[in-house]
CSV table of C-alpha atoms and ligand atoms in Angstrom, one decimal:
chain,number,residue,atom,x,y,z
V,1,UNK,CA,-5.4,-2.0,9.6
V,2,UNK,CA,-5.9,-3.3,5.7
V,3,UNK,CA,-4.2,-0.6,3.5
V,4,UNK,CA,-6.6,0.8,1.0
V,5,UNK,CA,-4.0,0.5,-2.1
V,6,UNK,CA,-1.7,-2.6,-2.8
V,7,UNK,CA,0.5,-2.4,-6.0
V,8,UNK,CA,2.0,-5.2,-6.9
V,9,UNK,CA,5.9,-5.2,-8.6
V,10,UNK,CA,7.0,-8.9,-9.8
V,11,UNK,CA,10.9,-8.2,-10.5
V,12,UNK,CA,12.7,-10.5,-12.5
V,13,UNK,CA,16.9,-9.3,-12.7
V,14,UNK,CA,15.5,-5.7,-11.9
V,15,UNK,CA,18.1,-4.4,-9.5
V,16,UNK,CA,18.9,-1.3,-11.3
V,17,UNK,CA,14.9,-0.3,-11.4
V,18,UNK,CA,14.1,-1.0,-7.4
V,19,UNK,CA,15.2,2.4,-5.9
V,20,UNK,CA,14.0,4.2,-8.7
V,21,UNK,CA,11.0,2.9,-9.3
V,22,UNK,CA,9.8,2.9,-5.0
V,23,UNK,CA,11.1,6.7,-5.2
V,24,UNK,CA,8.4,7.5,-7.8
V,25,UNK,CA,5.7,5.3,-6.5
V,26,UNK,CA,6.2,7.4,-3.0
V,27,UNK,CA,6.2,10.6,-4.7
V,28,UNK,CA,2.8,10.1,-6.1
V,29,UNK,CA,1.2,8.1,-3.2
V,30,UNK,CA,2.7,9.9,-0.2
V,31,UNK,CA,0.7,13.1,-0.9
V,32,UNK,CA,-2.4,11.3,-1.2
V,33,UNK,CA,-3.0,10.4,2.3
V,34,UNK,CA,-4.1,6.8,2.2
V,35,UNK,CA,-2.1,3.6,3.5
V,36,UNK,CA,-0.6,1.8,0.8
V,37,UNK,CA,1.5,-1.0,0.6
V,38,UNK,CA,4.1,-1.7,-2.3
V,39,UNK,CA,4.3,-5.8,-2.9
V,40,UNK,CA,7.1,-6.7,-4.4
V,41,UNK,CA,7.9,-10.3,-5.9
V,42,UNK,CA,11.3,-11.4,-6.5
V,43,UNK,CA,11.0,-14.1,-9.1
V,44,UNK,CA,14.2,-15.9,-9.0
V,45,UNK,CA,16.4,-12.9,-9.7
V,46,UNK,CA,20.1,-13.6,-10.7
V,47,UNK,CA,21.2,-10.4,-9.6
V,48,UNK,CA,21.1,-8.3,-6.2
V,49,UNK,CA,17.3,-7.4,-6.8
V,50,UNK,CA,16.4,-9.0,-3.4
V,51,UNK,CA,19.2,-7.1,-1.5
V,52,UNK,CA,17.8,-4.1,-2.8
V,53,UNK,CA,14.6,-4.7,-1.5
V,54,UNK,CA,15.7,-6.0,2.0
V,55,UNK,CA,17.4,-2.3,1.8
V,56,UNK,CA,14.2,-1.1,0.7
V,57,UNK,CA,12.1,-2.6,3.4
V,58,UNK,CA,14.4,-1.5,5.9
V,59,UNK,CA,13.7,1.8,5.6
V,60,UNK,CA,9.9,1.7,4.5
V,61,UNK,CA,7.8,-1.2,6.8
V,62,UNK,CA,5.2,-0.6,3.8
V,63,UNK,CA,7.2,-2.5,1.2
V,64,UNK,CA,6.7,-6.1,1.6
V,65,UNK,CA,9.1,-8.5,-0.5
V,66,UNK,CA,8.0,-12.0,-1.2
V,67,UNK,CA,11.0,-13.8,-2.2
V,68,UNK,CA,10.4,-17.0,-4.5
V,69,UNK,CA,12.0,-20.1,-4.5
V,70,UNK,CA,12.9,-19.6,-8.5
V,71,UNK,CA,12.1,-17.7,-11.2
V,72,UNK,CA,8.1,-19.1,-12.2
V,73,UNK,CA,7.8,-16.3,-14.6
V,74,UNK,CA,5.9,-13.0,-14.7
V,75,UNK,CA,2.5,-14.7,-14.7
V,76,UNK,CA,2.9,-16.9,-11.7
V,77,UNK,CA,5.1,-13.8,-9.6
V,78,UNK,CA,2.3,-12.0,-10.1
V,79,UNK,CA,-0.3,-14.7,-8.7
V,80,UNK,CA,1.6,-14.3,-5.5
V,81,UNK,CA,1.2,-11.1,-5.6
V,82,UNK,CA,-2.5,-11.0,-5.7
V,83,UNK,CA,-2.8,-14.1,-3.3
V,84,UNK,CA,-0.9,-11.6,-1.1
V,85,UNK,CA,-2.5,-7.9,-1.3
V,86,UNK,CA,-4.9,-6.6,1.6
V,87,UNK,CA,-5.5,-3.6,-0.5
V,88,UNK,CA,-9.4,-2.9,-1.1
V,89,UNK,CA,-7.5,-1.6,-4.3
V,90,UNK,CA,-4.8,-3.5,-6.1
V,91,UNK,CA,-2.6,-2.6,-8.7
V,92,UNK,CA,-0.2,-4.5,-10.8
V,93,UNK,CA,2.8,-2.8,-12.2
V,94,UNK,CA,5.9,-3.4,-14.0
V,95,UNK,CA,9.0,-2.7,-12.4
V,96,UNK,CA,10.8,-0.8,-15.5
V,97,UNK,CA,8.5,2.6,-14.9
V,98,UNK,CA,7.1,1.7,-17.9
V,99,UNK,CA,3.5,2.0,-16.3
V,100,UNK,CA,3.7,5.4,-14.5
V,101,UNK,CA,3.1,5.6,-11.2
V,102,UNK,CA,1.5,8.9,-12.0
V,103,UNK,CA,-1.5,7.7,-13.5
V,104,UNK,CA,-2.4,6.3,-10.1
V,105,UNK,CA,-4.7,8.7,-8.7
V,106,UNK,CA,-6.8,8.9,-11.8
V,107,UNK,CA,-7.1,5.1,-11.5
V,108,UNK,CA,-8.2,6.0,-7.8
V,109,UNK,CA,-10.7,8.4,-9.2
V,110,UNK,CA,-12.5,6.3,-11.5
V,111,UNK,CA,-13.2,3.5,-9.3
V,112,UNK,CA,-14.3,5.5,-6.3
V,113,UNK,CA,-17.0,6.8,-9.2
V,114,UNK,CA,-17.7,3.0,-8.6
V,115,UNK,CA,-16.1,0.9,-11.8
V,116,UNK,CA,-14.2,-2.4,-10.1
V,117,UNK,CA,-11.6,-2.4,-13.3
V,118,UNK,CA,-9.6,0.6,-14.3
V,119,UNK,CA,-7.7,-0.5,-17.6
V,120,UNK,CA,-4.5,1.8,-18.4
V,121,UNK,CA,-4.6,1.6,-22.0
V,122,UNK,CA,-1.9,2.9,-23.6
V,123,UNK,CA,-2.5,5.2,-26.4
V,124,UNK,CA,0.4,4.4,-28.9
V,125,UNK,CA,3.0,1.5,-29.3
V,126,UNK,CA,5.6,4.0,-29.7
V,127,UNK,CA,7.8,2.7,-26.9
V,128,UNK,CA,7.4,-1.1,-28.7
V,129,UNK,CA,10.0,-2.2,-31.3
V,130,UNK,CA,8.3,-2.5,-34.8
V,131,UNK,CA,8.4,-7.0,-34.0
V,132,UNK,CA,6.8,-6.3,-31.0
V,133,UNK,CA,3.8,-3.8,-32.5
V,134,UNK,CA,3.1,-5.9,-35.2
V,135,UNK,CA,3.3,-9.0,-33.1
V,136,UNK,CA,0.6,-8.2,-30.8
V,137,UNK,CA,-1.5,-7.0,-33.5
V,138,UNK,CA,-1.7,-10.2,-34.8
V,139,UNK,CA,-2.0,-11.7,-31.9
V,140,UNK,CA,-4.7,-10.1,-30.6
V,141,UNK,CA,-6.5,-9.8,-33.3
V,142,UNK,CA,-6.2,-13.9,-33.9
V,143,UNK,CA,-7.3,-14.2,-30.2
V,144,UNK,CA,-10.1,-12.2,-30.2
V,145,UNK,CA,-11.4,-13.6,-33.1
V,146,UNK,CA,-11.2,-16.9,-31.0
V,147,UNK,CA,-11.9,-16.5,-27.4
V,148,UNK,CA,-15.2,-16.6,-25.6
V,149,UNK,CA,-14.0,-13.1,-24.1
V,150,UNK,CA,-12.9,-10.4,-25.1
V,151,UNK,CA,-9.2,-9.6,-24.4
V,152,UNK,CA,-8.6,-5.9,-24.4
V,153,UNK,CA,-6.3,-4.8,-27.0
V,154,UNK,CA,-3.6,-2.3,-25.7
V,155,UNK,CA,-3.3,-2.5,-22.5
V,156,UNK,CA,-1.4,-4.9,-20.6
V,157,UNK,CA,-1.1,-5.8,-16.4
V,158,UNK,CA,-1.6,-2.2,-15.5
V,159,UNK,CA,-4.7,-1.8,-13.8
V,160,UNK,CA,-6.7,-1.1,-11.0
V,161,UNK,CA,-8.6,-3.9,-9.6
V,162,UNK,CA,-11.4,-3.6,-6.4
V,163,UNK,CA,-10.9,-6.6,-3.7
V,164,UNK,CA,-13.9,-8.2,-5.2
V,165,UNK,CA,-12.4,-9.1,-8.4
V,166,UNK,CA,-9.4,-9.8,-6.9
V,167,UNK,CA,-11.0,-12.6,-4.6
V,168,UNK,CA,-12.9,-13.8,-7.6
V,169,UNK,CA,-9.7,-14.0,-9.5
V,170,UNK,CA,-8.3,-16.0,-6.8
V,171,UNK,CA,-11.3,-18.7,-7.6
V,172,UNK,CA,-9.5,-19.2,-11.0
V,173,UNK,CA,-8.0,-22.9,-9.8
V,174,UNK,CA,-5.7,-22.9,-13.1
V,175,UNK,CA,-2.0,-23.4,-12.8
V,176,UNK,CA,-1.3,-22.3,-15.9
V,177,UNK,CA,-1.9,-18.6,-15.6
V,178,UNK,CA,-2.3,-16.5,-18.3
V,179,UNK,CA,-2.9,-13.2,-16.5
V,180,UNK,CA,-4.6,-10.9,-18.9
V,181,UNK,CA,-6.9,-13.5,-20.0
V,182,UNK,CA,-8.2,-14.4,-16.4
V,183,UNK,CA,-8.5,-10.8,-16.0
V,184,UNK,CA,-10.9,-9.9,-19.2
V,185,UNK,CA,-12.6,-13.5,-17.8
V,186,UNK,CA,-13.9,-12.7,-14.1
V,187,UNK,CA,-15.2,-9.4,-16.0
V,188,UNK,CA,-16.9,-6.5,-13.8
V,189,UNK,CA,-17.8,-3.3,-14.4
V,190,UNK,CA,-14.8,-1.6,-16.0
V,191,UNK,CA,-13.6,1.8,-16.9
V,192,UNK,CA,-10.1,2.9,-19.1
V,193,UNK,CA,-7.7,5.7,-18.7
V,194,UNK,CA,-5.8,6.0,-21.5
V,195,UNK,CA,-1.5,7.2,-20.9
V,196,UNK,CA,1.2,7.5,-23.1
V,197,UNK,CA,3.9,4.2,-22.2
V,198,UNK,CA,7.4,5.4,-22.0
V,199,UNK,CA,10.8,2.8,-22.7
V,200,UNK,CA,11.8,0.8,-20.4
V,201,UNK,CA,14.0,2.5,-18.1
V,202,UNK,CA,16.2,0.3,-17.0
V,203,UNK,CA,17.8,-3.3,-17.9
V,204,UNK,CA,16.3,-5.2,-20.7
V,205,UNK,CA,13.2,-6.8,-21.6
V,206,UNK,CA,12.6,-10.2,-20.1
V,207,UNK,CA,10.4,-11.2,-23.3
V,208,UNK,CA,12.5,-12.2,-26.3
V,209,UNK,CA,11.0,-13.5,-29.4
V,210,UNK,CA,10.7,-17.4,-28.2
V,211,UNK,CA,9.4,-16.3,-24.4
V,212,UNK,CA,6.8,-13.9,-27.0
V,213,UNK,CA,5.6,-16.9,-28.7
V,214,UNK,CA,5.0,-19.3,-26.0
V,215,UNK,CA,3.1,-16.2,-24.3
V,216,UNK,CA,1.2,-16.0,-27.3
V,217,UNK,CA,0.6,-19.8,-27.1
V,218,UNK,CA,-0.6,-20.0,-23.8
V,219,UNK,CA,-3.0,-17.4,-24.4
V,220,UNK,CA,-4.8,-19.1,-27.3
V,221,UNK,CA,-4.8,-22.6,-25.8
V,222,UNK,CA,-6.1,-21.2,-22.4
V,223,UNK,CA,-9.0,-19.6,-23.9
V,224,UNK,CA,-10.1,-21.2,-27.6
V,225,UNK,CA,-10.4,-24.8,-28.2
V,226,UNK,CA,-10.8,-23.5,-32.0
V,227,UNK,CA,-7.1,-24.4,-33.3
V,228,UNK,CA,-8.9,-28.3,-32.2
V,229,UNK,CA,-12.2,-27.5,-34.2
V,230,UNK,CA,-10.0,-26.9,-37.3
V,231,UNK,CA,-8.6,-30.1,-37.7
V,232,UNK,CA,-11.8,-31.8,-37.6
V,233,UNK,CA,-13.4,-29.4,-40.0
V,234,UNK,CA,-10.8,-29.4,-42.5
V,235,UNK,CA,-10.7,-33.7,-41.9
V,236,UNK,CA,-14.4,-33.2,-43.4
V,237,UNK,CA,-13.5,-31.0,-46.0
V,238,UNK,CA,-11.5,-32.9,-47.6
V,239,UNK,CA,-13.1,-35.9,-47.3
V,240,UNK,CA,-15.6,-34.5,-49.3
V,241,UNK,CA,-13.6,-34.3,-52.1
V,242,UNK,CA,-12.1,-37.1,-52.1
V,243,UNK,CA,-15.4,-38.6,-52.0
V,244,UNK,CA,-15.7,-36.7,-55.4
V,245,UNK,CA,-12.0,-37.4,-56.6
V,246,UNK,CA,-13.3,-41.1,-56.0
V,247,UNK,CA,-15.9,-41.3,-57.5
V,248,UNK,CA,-14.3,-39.4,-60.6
V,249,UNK,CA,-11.7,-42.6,-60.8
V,250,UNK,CA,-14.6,-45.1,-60.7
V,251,UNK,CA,-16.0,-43.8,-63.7
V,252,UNK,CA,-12.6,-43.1,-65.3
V,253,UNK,CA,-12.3,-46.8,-65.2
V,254,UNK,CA,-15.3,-48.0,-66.6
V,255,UNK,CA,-15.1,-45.8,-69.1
V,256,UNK,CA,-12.0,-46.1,-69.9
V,257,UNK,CA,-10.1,-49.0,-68.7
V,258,UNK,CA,-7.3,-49.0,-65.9
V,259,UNK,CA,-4.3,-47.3,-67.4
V,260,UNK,CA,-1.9,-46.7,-64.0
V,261,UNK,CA,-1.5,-43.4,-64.0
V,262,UNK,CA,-1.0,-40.5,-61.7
V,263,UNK,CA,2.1,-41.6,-59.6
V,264,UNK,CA,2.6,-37.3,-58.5
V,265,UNK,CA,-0.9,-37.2,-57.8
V,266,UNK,CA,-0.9,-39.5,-54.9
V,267,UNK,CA,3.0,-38.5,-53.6
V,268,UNK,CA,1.6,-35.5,-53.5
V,269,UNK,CA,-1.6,-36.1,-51.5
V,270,UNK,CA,0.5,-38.4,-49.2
V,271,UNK,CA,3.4,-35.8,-48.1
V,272,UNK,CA,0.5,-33.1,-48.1
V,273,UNK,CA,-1.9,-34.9,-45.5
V,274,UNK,CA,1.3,-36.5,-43.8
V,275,UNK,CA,2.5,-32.9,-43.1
V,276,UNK,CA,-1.3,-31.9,-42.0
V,277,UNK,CA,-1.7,-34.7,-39.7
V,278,UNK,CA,1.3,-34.1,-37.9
V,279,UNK,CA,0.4,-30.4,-37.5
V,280,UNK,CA,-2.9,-31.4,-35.8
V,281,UNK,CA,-1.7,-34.0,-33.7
V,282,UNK,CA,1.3,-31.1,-32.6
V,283,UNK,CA,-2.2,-29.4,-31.5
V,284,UNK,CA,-3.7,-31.7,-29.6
V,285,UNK,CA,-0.2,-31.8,-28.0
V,286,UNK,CA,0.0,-28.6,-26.4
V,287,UNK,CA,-3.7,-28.7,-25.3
V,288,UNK,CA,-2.5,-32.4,-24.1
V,289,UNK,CA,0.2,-31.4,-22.2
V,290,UNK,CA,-1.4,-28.7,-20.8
V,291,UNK,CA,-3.7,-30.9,-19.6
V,292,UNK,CA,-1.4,-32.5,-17.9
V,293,UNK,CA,0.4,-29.8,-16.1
V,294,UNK,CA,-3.0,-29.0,-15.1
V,295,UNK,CA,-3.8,-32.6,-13.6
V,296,UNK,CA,-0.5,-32.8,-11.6
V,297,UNK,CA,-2.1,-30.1,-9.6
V,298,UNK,CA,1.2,-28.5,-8.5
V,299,UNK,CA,1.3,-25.4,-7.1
V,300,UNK,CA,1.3,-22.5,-9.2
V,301,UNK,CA,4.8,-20.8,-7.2
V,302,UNK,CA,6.8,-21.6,-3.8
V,303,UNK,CA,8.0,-19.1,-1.9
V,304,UNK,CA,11.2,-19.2,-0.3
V,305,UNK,CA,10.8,-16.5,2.4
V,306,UNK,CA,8.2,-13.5,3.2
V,307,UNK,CA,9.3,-10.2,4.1
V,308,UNK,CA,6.0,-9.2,5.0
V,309,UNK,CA,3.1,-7.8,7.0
V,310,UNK,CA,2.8,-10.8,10.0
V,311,UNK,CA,-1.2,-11.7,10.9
V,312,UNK,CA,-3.3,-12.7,8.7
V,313,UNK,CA,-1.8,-13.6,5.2
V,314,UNK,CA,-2.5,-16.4,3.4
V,315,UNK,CA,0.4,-18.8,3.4
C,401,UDP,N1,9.1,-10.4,-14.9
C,401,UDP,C1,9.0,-11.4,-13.9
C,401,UDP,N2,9.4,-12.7,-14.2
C,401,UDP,C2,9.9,-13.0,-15.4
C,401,UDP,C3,9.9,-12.1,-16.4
C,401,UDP,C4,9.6,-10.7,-16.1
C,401,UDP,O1,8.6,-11.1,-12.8
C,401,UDP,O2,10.2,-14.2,-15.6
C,401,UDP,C5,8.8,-9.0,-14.6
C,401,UDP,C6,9.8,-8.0,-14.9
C,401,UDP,O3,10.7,-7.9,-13.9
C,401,UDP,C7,9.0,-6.7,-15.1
C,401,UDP,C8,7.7,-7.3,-15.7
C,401,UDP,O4,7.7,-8.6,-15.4
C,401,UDP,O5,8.7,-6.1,-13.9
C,401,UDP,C9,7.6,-7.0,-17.2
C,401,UDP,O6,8.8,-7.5,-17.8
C,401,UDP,P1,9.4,-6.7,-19.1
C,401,UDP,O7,9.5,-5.2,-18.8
C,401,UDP,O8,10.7,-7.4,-19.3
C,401,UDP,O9,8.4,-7.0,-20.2
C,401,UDP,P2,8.1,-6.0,-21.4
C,401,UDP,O10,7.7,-4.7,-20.8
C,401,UDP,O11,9.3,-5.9,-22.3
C,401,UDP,O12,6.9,-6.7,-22.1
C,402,MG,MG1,8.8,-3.6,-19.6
C-alpha cells in the first residue's frame, strides 16, 4: 500500500542531524495515524551520513535512503526524491530541523480543506545572517520583477505538495533544476502557513557566498530572458545618440573646419563600450552554456544504490 505522506530529506555532510532529525519527524507523525515514509537522499556525503541512515533503516523499514553516486547538489538530491515518493502527499524538508517537523499536521490540514500547495512561509529572517537577509531581498525582488511567475518571497523547499503536482513537476524535462522556481511554475491552488524558522541545528550551511550566487544565477537565467533584452535595448539607446553626437560633428565641421580634437572623448567611449560589450557577451554566455548543459541531455542525478521500498519504483 502507497503511504499517504512522503517527506523528502536530501543530506549533504549531515551525519550529526540524521538521528535527531528522524526522532522528531516520528514524534509528530507517529500519533497521527497515517503511513508515512521518510525519503532520504544522500548527496555525495563526505562523512558517515549514509551509515547513519543504513542504521536508521534498520530499525524503521519506513525510511528509505537513496544513495547517490556524488554529490549533484541540493536541487538535483531533491529531484530524486520526488521522482521517488509514493506519498498522495509530499513534503520536502531540510535536514538541519530548520523546517519543523511540527508544522506538519497543519500542512496536512490545509490541503485536506483541498489546496494542492501548502507554502511554509517563514515569518521573520531572524535565523539568517544579516548577508543572507539582505541577499535574498535583493534577489527576489530583482527576480520577481523579471520572471513570468511569481516566485514566493520567504519561503523556501518546505511545503506540502498533492501527487498531482508532484507528477506535473516530474513533466518539467529541464536538467538544470532550479527547485523553487519549477515549483511557483506548475502552479495549483495554493495555501500558506506561516512558522517561525529556527538556526540550524547542527553542522554548517552548505551555501557559502559563491554557491549563493550561482543559486541566484540559475534562478534568473532559468526563468527571465530579460538580462538578454537589456543589451539589445541599451545597443539602441545609444545608438541614438550617437546618431546625434554624429550629426553634431558634421556640422561642427562645416562650420568650423576640422581642428583634431577630442582624443579623451573617444578613449573614453572605446574602454566604456569595450567593457559593455564584454558584459553582454558574458550574458549570452551563461544562457549559452546553459543551453548546452541542457542539449547534452544528461541525466539530472545517478544513483549508486537504493535502500528502498522494492515494486514499483521508478528506476
Ligand atoms: N544539501 C544537499 N546537497 C548539497 C547541499 C545541501 O542535499 O549539495 C542539503 C543539506 O544537507 C540540507 C539542505 O540541503 O538538508 C539545506 O542545506 P543548508 O541547511 O546547508 O542550507 P541553508 O539552510 O543554509 O540555506
Ligand atoms: Mg539550513
Amino acid at each position: 500500500m502507497h503511504p499517504t505522506l512522503s517527506l523528502i530529506i536530501p543530506m549533504h555532510d549531515e551525519a550529526p542531524n540524521v538521528a535527531s532529525c528522524y526522532d522528531r519527524i516520528r514524534a509528530v507523525l507517529d500519533p497521527l495515524e497515517e503511513p508515512w515514509e521518510l525519503i532520504c537522499i544522500n548527496d555525495g556525503s563526505r562523512d558517515g551520513t549514509l551509515a547513519e541512515l543504513l542504521a536508521l533503516r534498520a530499525r524503521d523499514p519506513r525510511v528509505v535512503v537513496i544513495d547517490l553516486s556524488r554529490n549533484f547538489g541540493k536541487e538535483a538530491a531533491l529531484t530524486a526524491g520526488l521522482d521517488q515518493a509514493r506519498g498522495e502527499a509530499v513534503i520536502p524538508m531540510d535536514a538541519d530541523l530548520q523546517d519543523p517537523p511540527e508544522l506538519i499536521p497543519e500542512l496536512l490540514v490545509r490541503w485536506r480543506e483541498g489546496y494542492d500547495v501548502v507554502l511554509a512561509v517563514r515569518s521573520s529572517r531572524a535565523s539568517d545572517s544579516i548577508f543572507k537577509r539582505g541577499t535574498a531581498r535583493v534577489f527576489y525582488r530583482f527576480i520577481n520583477r523579471m520572471s513570468e511567475v511569481p516566485i514566493p518571497e520567504d519561503a523556501g523547499d518546505f511545503r506540502l505538495m498533492s501527487r498531482e503536482v508532484v507528477e506535473a513537476l516530474k513533466l518539467l524535462p529541464e536538467r538544470r533544476r532550479f527547485m523553487k522556481g519549477l515549483f511557483a511554475w506548475v502552479g495549483f491552488r495554493t495555501a500558506r502557513v506561516h512558522y517561525e524558522r529556527p538556526a540550524r541545528q547542527a553542522g554548517e550551511t552548505k551555501f557559502n557566498a559563491w554557491r549563493l550566487w550561482n543559486f541566484a544565477l540559475e534562478g534568473i537565467t532559468s526563468f527571465s530572458h530579460l538580462p538578454l533584452k537589456v543589451a539589445s535595448y541599451f545597443g539602441l539607446l545609444v545608438s541614438f545618440f550617437a546618431f546625434l553626437y554624429a550629426i553634431k560633428i558634421v556640422l561642427d565641421t562645416l562650420v568650423y573646419g576640422n581642428p583634431v580634437k577630442g582624443y579623451p572623448s573617444i578613449m573614453v567611449a572605446i574602454l566604456f563600450f569595450a567593457g559593455v560589450q564584454l558584459v553582454a557577451i558574458g550574458v549570452i554566455g551563461e544562457y549559452l552554456g546553459r543551453l548546452y548543459e541542457e542539449s547534452k541531455q544528461r541525466p539530472v542525478y545517478l544513483v549508486r544504490k537504493r535502500y528502498g521500498p522494492p515494486g514499483d519504483n521508478p528506476p
